[in-house]
Amino acid sequence: MADPLALDGGTPVRATLLPYSRQAVDGDDIRAVTAALRSDWLTTGPLVGAFERAVAGAAGAAHAVAVSSGTAALHAAVSAAGIGHGDEVVLTPLTFVASANAVLYCGGVPVFADVRPDTLTLDPDAAEARITARTKAMLPVDFAGQACDMDRFGTMARARGVCVIEDSAHSLGGAYHGRPVGSLADLTTFSFHPAKLVTTGEGGAVTTNRDDLAARLRRFRNHGFDTDFRERQARGEVYSPMVEMGYNYRLTDIQCALGLSQLAKAEGFLKRRTQIAERYFAALADVPAVSALAVDPAVRHGWHIFPVLLDLERLSATRGTVVAALRAENIGAAVHYVPAYWHPYYEGLGYRRGLCPRAEAAFERLVTLPLFAAMTEADADDVVAALRKVLGHYLR
Ligand SMILES: *Cc1c(COP(=O)(O)O)cnc(C)c1O
């Protein structure tokens, strides 16, 4: 007899919960933050610029503008791209809702296009079919850490006179045909939330190669002022002219101290995530009723999350039951993402189910396995053991 599931009162595979993600903060990070706290600058000081140079370097871009979250980065990028009332932005529904919300913040209209069946990233053909005279931008999201087909999006954007904003919250450190993520689109957004590759607590950045867009992003994060406090002080000016609408989306020196310290370790973090992902790939090959997503050979994967697809036809349980059973085994399984337009707020705006059938069908089968830099091989083996136990139990 197989062991009974923890969900049915059996012994869990692990004694303690393995979360789906967790930050890796060490003594160096803590010392860096402490030093910032003892310095003259808590908010916009010298560490903001230093962090921006480090992010731009990692992303292979001319400019990085640090902001207070990945969501603020999206808002700033959509605004800098000139999206205003009624302008359409074509994007994937398989994303965190902030990608679509950023379009709404600017008065734009999110237009959802379906995903590729193999990688679940925005399908360039589906995106192209949604372009109209009102389209101002396309917003591909590097789902799970995998850059989208950026050559296709770039060619399409130039032909149609639209802009490309890449939501790369999942793919810092990744690359496409050897070019780093952050250098591939007109504007690329990153997040430094604790679940992401490197963290500043909350934080984000936008990278771009265009000087004009960088200047707009800097004004946008600081009330629409054309100078910041330190520049005004240096010039002896008593006030800064507000030249356009902006927000307080600044990142602090304290956060940038953490970000600089984390970014120095990013390569090691990604290497570790890649090792865990490879261990999953090898082990999943002989677990029934589950498969990993395809990896595009053109891509260096950012391995933010490890989603798998359940073969529901072969199981007597729903995805919801499988996730609950994994959690009972102390494996912090999660789901990324419910199609953005299924959220009640979007339904209220008039979006209906059925818009993107491939994304919707994938959502019903998706489960995210734990993946983070501080995971051990034994943790990964626990995940596979729990998956084998749970799926074996529900196999038809
Ligand atoms: C995390 C994330 C964001 C938002 O980032 P925050 O820093 O949490 O605001 C946006 N888009 C995607 C795809 C994300 O995963």
XYZ file of C-alpha atoms and ligand atoms in Angstrom:
411
model
C 0.000 0.000 0.000
C 1.206 3.489 -0.828
C 1.499 6.003 2.037
C -1.785 7.823 2.625
C -1.772 11.485 1.538
C -1.175 14.067 4.297
C -4.444 15.579 3.043
C -6.150 12.322 4.191
C -4.347 12.217 7.552
C -1.083 10.560 6.435
C 2.433 11.704 7.306
C 3.629 14.664 5.196
C 6.710 14.261 2.970
C 8.417 17.046 4.970
C 8.074 18.134 8.577
C 8.209 21.883 7.786
C 6.745 23.978 4.997
C 8.975 24.649 1.983
C 7.744 28.030 0.657
C 7.421 28.574 -3.105
C 9.903 31.432 -2.797
C 12.092 33.108 -0.218
C 14.737 35.855 -0.315
C 18.408 35.152 0.425
C 19.701 37.939 2.701
C 23.122 37.502 4.329
C 25.489 39.389 6.658
C 26.945 41.450 3.787
C 23.466 42.699 2.878
C 22.779 43.649 6.493
C 26.112 45.483 6.807
C 25.427 47.387 3.577
C 22.015 48.541 4.830
C 23.453 49.499 8.233
C 26.131 51.618 6.554
C 23.454 53.420 4.503
C 21.517 54.157 7.697
C 24.618 55.818 9.173
C 25.216 57.942 6.045
C 23.975 61.454 5.227
C 21.354 60.203 2.790
C 18.389 58.002 3.522
C 16.428 58.616 0.350
C 17.824 59.939 -2.984
C 21.577 59.923 -2.337
C 24.655 58.530 -4.050
C 23.563 54.885 -3.762
C 20.577 55.399 -6.079
C 22.864 56.343 -8.955
C 25.297 53.568 -8.053
C 22.488 51.005 -8.030
C 21.148 52.335 -11.330
C 24.582 51.977 -12.947
C 24.808 48.398 -11.651
C 21.316 47.532 -12.977
C 22.076 49.141 -16.354
C 25.303 47.130 -16.494
C 23.547 43.851 -15.702
C 20.833 44.636 -18.257
C 23.181 45.831 -21.010
C 21.253 49.106 -21.278
C 22.380 52.730 -21.464
C 20.044 53.813 -18.648
C 18.343 52.338 -15.603
C 15.888 54.391 -13.557
C 15.192 52.994 -10.090
C 11.657 53.265 -8.726
C 9.736 52.135 -5.665
C 8.302 48.866 -7.067
C 7.952 46.764 -10.189
C 4.433 48.140 -10.455
C 5.755 51.729 -10.379
C 8.251 50.680 -13.070
C 5.378 49.483 -15.275
C 3.389 52.681 -14.628
C 6.449 54.813 -15.459
C 7.225 52.813 -18.621
C 3.656 52.910 -19.937
C 3.528 56.657 -19.254
C 6.952 57.305 -20.841
C 5.760 55.405 -23.937
C 3.106 58.099 -24.287
C 0.088 55.905 -23.631
C -2.953 58.034 -22.859
C -6.716 57.970 -22.982
C -8.061 55.264 -25.316
C -4.658 54.060 -26.493
C -4.463 50.274 -26.808
C -1.693 48.103 -25.425
C -1.522 44.446 -26.523
C -0.417 42.109 -23.745
C -0.542 38.596 -22.361
C -3.256 37.613 -19.879
C -0.892 35.144 -18.126
C 0.739 37.724 -15.887
C 0.557 39.415 -12.541
C -2.331 41.857 -12.693
C 0.011 44.884 -12.329
C 1.097 44.505 -15.988
C -2.444 45.229 -17.156
C -3.241 47.715 -14.376
C -0.359 49.956 -15.503
C -2.175 50.450 -18.823
C -5.363 51.406 -16.986
C -3.445 53.877 -14.729
C -2.636 55.858 -17.886
C -6.175 55.718 -19.296
C -5.167 53.120 -21.869
C -7.000 49.961 -22.897
C -5.414 46.549 -22.201
C -6.003 44.283 -25.220
C -5.275 40.667 -24.351
C -3.737 38.297 -26.898
C -3.169 34.571 -26.470
C 0.035 32.758 -25.473
C 2.310 30.259 -27.187
C 1.253 26.743 -26.158
C 4.832 25.579 -25.431
C 6.323 28.445 -23.368
C 3.110 30.259 -22.357
C 4.648 33.605 -23.318
C 2.776 36.098 -25.524
C 2.373 34.617 -29.019
C 3.708 37.149 -31.585
C 1.114 36.059 -34.194
C -1.754 36.418 -31.739
C -0.394 39.816 -30.678
C -0.103 40.992 -34.278
C -3.707 39.982 -34.948
C -4.830 42.316 -32.122
C -3.014 45.412 -33.445
C -5.365 48.199 -34.595
C -4.993 51.868 -35.540
C -5.278 52.691 -31.827
C -2.446 50.371 -30.709
C 0.449 52.294 -29.147
C 2.467 49.474 -27.554
C 2.923 45.748 -27.039
C 3.712 44.490 -23.572
C 5.193 40.964 -23.581
C 5.944 39.450 -20.164
C 8.899 37.092 -19.662
C 6.715 34.449 -18.034
C 8.601 32.289 -15.498
C 11.888 33.946 -16.546
C 11.937 33.230 -20.234
C 12.393 36.171 -22.621
C 9.682 36.366 -25.297
C 10.427 36.283 -29.019
C 11.868 39.793 -28.886
C 13.184 39.814 -32.475
C 9.641 39.210 -33.755
C 8.177 41.841 -31.424
C 10.866 44.343 -32.470
C 10.281 43.785 -36.187
C 6.504 43.997 -35.758
C 6.779 47.145 -33.628
C 8.943 48.954 -36.200
C 6.609 47.933 -39.050
C 3.524 49.105 -37.133
C 5.062 52.165 -35.490
C 4.364 50.961 -31.943
C 6.566 50.677 -28.887
C 7.654 47.507 -27.015
C 7.585 47.444 -23.218
C 8.977 44.195 -21.820
C 7.834 43.220 -18.320
C 10.986 41.458 -17.139
C 10.063 41.126 -13.478
C 10.898 37.398 -13.895
C 13.980 37.550 -16.049
C 16.750 39.743 -14.624
C 20.008 37.996 -15.585
C 18.379 36.308 -18.558
C 19.281 36.739 -22.207
C 17.921 36.228 -25.715
C 20.296 35.244 -28.549
C 23.106 36.253 -26.196
C 21.749 39.796 -25.597
C 20.858 40.569 -21.976
C 17.250 41.070 -20.929
C 16.925 44.826 -20.414
C 18.507 45.676 -23.771
C 15.881 44.064 -26.020
C 12.875 46.416 -25.893
C 12.277 50.187 -25.959
C 11.540 49.982 -22.235
C 12.126 47.036 -19.878
C 10.747 46.832 -16.339
C 12.176 44.914 -13.387
C 10.930 44.169 -9.861
C 12.988 43.745 -6.705
C 10.226 42.178 -4.624
C 11.572 39.473 -2.238
C 10.322 36.664 -4.514
C 12.400 37.956 -7.444
C 16.067 37.197 -8.274
C 17.430 40.130 -6.220
C 15.505 42.184 -3.698
C 15.391 45.681 -2.239
C 12.339 44.829 -0.083
C 10.069 46.710 -2.459
C 11.608 48.187 -5.567
C 11.840 48.234 -9.320
C 13.646 49.730 -12.277
C 13.113 50.612 -15.924
C 15.923 50.239 -18.433
C 16.126 51.923 -21.825
C 18.721 52.880 -24.419
C 16.874 56.121 -25.261
C 18.009 59.327 -23.522
C 14.614 61.014 -23.989
C 12.732 58.121 -22.373
C 15.213 57.992 -19.474
C 14.660 61.705 -18.802
C 10.866 61.205 -18.792
C 11.178 58.250 -16.408
C 13.292 60.355 -14.002
C 10.715 63.159 -13.994
C 7.843 60.697 -13.600
C 9.276 59.141 -10.423
C 9.860 62.565 -8.836
C 6.622 64.602 -9.137
C 7.354 65.669 -12.718
C 10.232 67.904 -11.497
C 13.045 68.359 -13.945
C 15.707 68.246 -11.194
C 16.049 66.330 -7.924
C 16.819 67.763 -4.485
C 20.578 67.211 -4.686
C 20.815 68.858 -8.100
C 18.803 71.869 -6.873
C 21.015 72.169 -3.811
C 24.120 72.064 -5.978
C 22.754 74.812 -8.253
C 21.438 76.965 -5.416
C 17.874 76.860 -6.809
C 14.996 77.389 -4.388
C 12.416 75.357 -6.249
C 12.199 72.927 -9.111
C 9.749 73.535 -11.925
C 7.145 70.797 -12.271
C 6.906 70.318 -16.003
C 4.579 67.321 -16.250
C 2.508 65.044 -14.027
C 4.591 62.775 -11.824
C 4.517 60.756 -8.628
C 6.707 59.981 -5.647
C 8.022 56.643 -6.919
C 11.556 57.117 -5.597
C 13.646 54.248 -4.265
C 15.609 55.045 -1.082
C 19.357 54.910 -0.527
C 18.677 52.295 2.165
C 16.980 50.053 -0.402
C 19.679 50.710 -3.008
C 22.335 49.643 -0.486
C 20.545 46.290 -0.233
C 20.067 46.173 -4.004
C 23.761 46.768 -4.727
C 24.776 44.081 -2.279
C 22.204 41.644 -3.731
C 23.071 42.417 -7.351
C 26.695 41.486 -6.704
C 25.401 37.968 -5.945
C 22.861 37.750 -8.789
C 24.965 35.441 -10.967
C 25.299 32.966 -8.099
C 21.565 33.179 -7.347
C 20.698 32.455 -10.977
C 23.195 29.604 -11.185
C 21.588 28.004 -8.135
C 18.049 28.468 -9.499
C 19.182 26.928 -12.794
C 20.645 23.894 -10.976
C 17.366 23.339 -9.124
C 15.389 23.738 -12.369
C 17.626 21.163 -14.081
C 17.104 18.773 -11.178
C 13.330 19.175 -11.614
C 13.562 18.568 -15.367
C 15.501 15.335 -14.881
C 13.213 14.022 -12.125
C 9.899 15.044 -13.737
C 10.647 12.962 -16.829
C 9.356 9.912 -14.963
C 6.597 11.421 -12.816
C 3.234 10.637 -14.427
C 0.648 13.202 -15.543
C 2.885 16.265 -15.299
C 5.192 18.133 -17.687
C 7.525 21.115 -17.530
C 7.207 24.052 -19.935
C 9.393 24.166 -23.034
C 12.570 26.232 -22.896
C 13.308 28.223 -26.031
C 16.911 27.410 -27.084
C 17.424 31.116 -27.935
C 16.920 32.041 -24.300
C 18.998 32.179 -21.150
C 16.261 31.526 -18.617
C 15.840 33.734 -15.537
C 14.173 30.909 -13.541
C 11.911 33.098 -11.416
C 9.368 30.301 -11.023
C 9.038 26.674 -12.102
C 5.498 26.134 -13.429
C 4.389 22.650 -14.477
C 1.296 21.530 -16.403
C -0.902 18.747 -15.045
C -2.361 16.204 -17.439
C -5.854 16.455 -15.931
C -7.284 13.767 -18.252
C -5.106 11.245 -16.435
C -6.027 12.446 -12.927
C -9.151 12.028 -10.849
C -8.471 15.333 -9.036
C -8.694 18.987 -10.054
C -5.692 21.319 -10.002
C -7.119 22.832 -6.800
C -7.075 19.454 -5.048
C -3.525 18.732 -6.249
C -2.305 22.087 -4.871
C -4.084 21.472 -1.553
C -2.585 17.973 -1.340
C 0.937 19.315 -2.059
C 0.505 21.970 0.625
C -0.605 19.296 3.094
C 2.688 17.511 2.284
C 4.396 20.804 3.315
C 5.296 21.781 -0.237
C 4.366 25.433 -0.867
C 2.840 24.968 -4.315
C 1.311 28.058 -5.915
C -0.472 29.069 -9.135
C 0.786 31.668 -11.658
C -1.432 33.174 -13.032
C -5.183 33.474 -13.277
C -5.795 35.222 -16.648
C -5.779 38.940 -15.789
C -9.210 39.574 -17.329
C -10.819 36.892 -15.124
C -10.380 39.192 -12.108
C -13.730 40.633 -11.030
C -12.524 44.208 -11.630
C -11.765 43.381 -15.277
C -15.074 41.552 -15.643
C -16.644 44.788 -14.418
C -14.911 46.609 -17.283
C -16.632 44.249 -19.733
C -13.923 41.645 -20.399
C -15.402 38.172 -20.920
C -14.005 34.679 -20.570
C -13.009 32.937 -23.782
C -10.818 35.800 -25.046
C -7.579 33.774 -24.949
C -8.476 30.050 -24.970
C -4.895 28.723 -24.755
C -4.071 30.874 -21.723
C -7.328 29.893 -20.043
C -6.813 26.169 -20.666
C -3.217 26.391 -19.396
C -4.313 28.219 -16.246
C -6.574 25.312 -15.237
C -3.563 22.954 -15.367
C -0.774 25.151 -13.950
C 1.021 24.499 -10.674
C 4.135 26.418 -9.555
C 6.770 24.387 -7.690
C 9.088 26.008 -5.100
C 12.193 27.616 -6.618
C 14.634 29.998 -4.917
C 18.370 30.419 -4.507
C 18.490 29.219 -0.891
C 16.888 25.847 -1.776
C 18.921 22.659 -1.304
C 18.947 19.549 -3.479
C 17.148 17.739 -0.652
C 14.384 20.385 -0.785
C 13.990 19.801 -4.527
C 13.889 16.035 -3.974
C 11.120 16.536 -1.386
C 9.106 18.456 -3.983
C 9.482 15.645 -6.509
C 8.653 12.988 -3.885
C 5.489 14.870 -2.908
C 4.488 15.312 -6.537
C 5.044 11.608 -7.205
C 3.013 10.678 -4.101
C 0.111 13.037 -4.838
C -0.138 12.412 -8.583
C 0.324 8.657 -8.063
C -2.606 8.722 -5.671
C -4.914 10.501 -8.115
C -3.791 8.635 -11.238
C -6.762 7.126 -13.060
C 6.305 40.914 -9.358
C 5.716 41.326 -10.657
C 5.303 42.645 -10.917
C 5.162 43.690 -9.859
O 6.264 43.921 -9.108
P 6.134 44.589 -7.664
O 7.567 44.930 -7.385
O 5.577 43.566 -6.743
O 5.280 45.792 -7.770
C 4.882 42.962 -12.201
N 4.839 42.048 -13.166
C 5.184 40.764 -12.953
C 5.110 39.797 -14.078
C 5.616 40.368 -11.680
O 5.909 39.083 -11.459
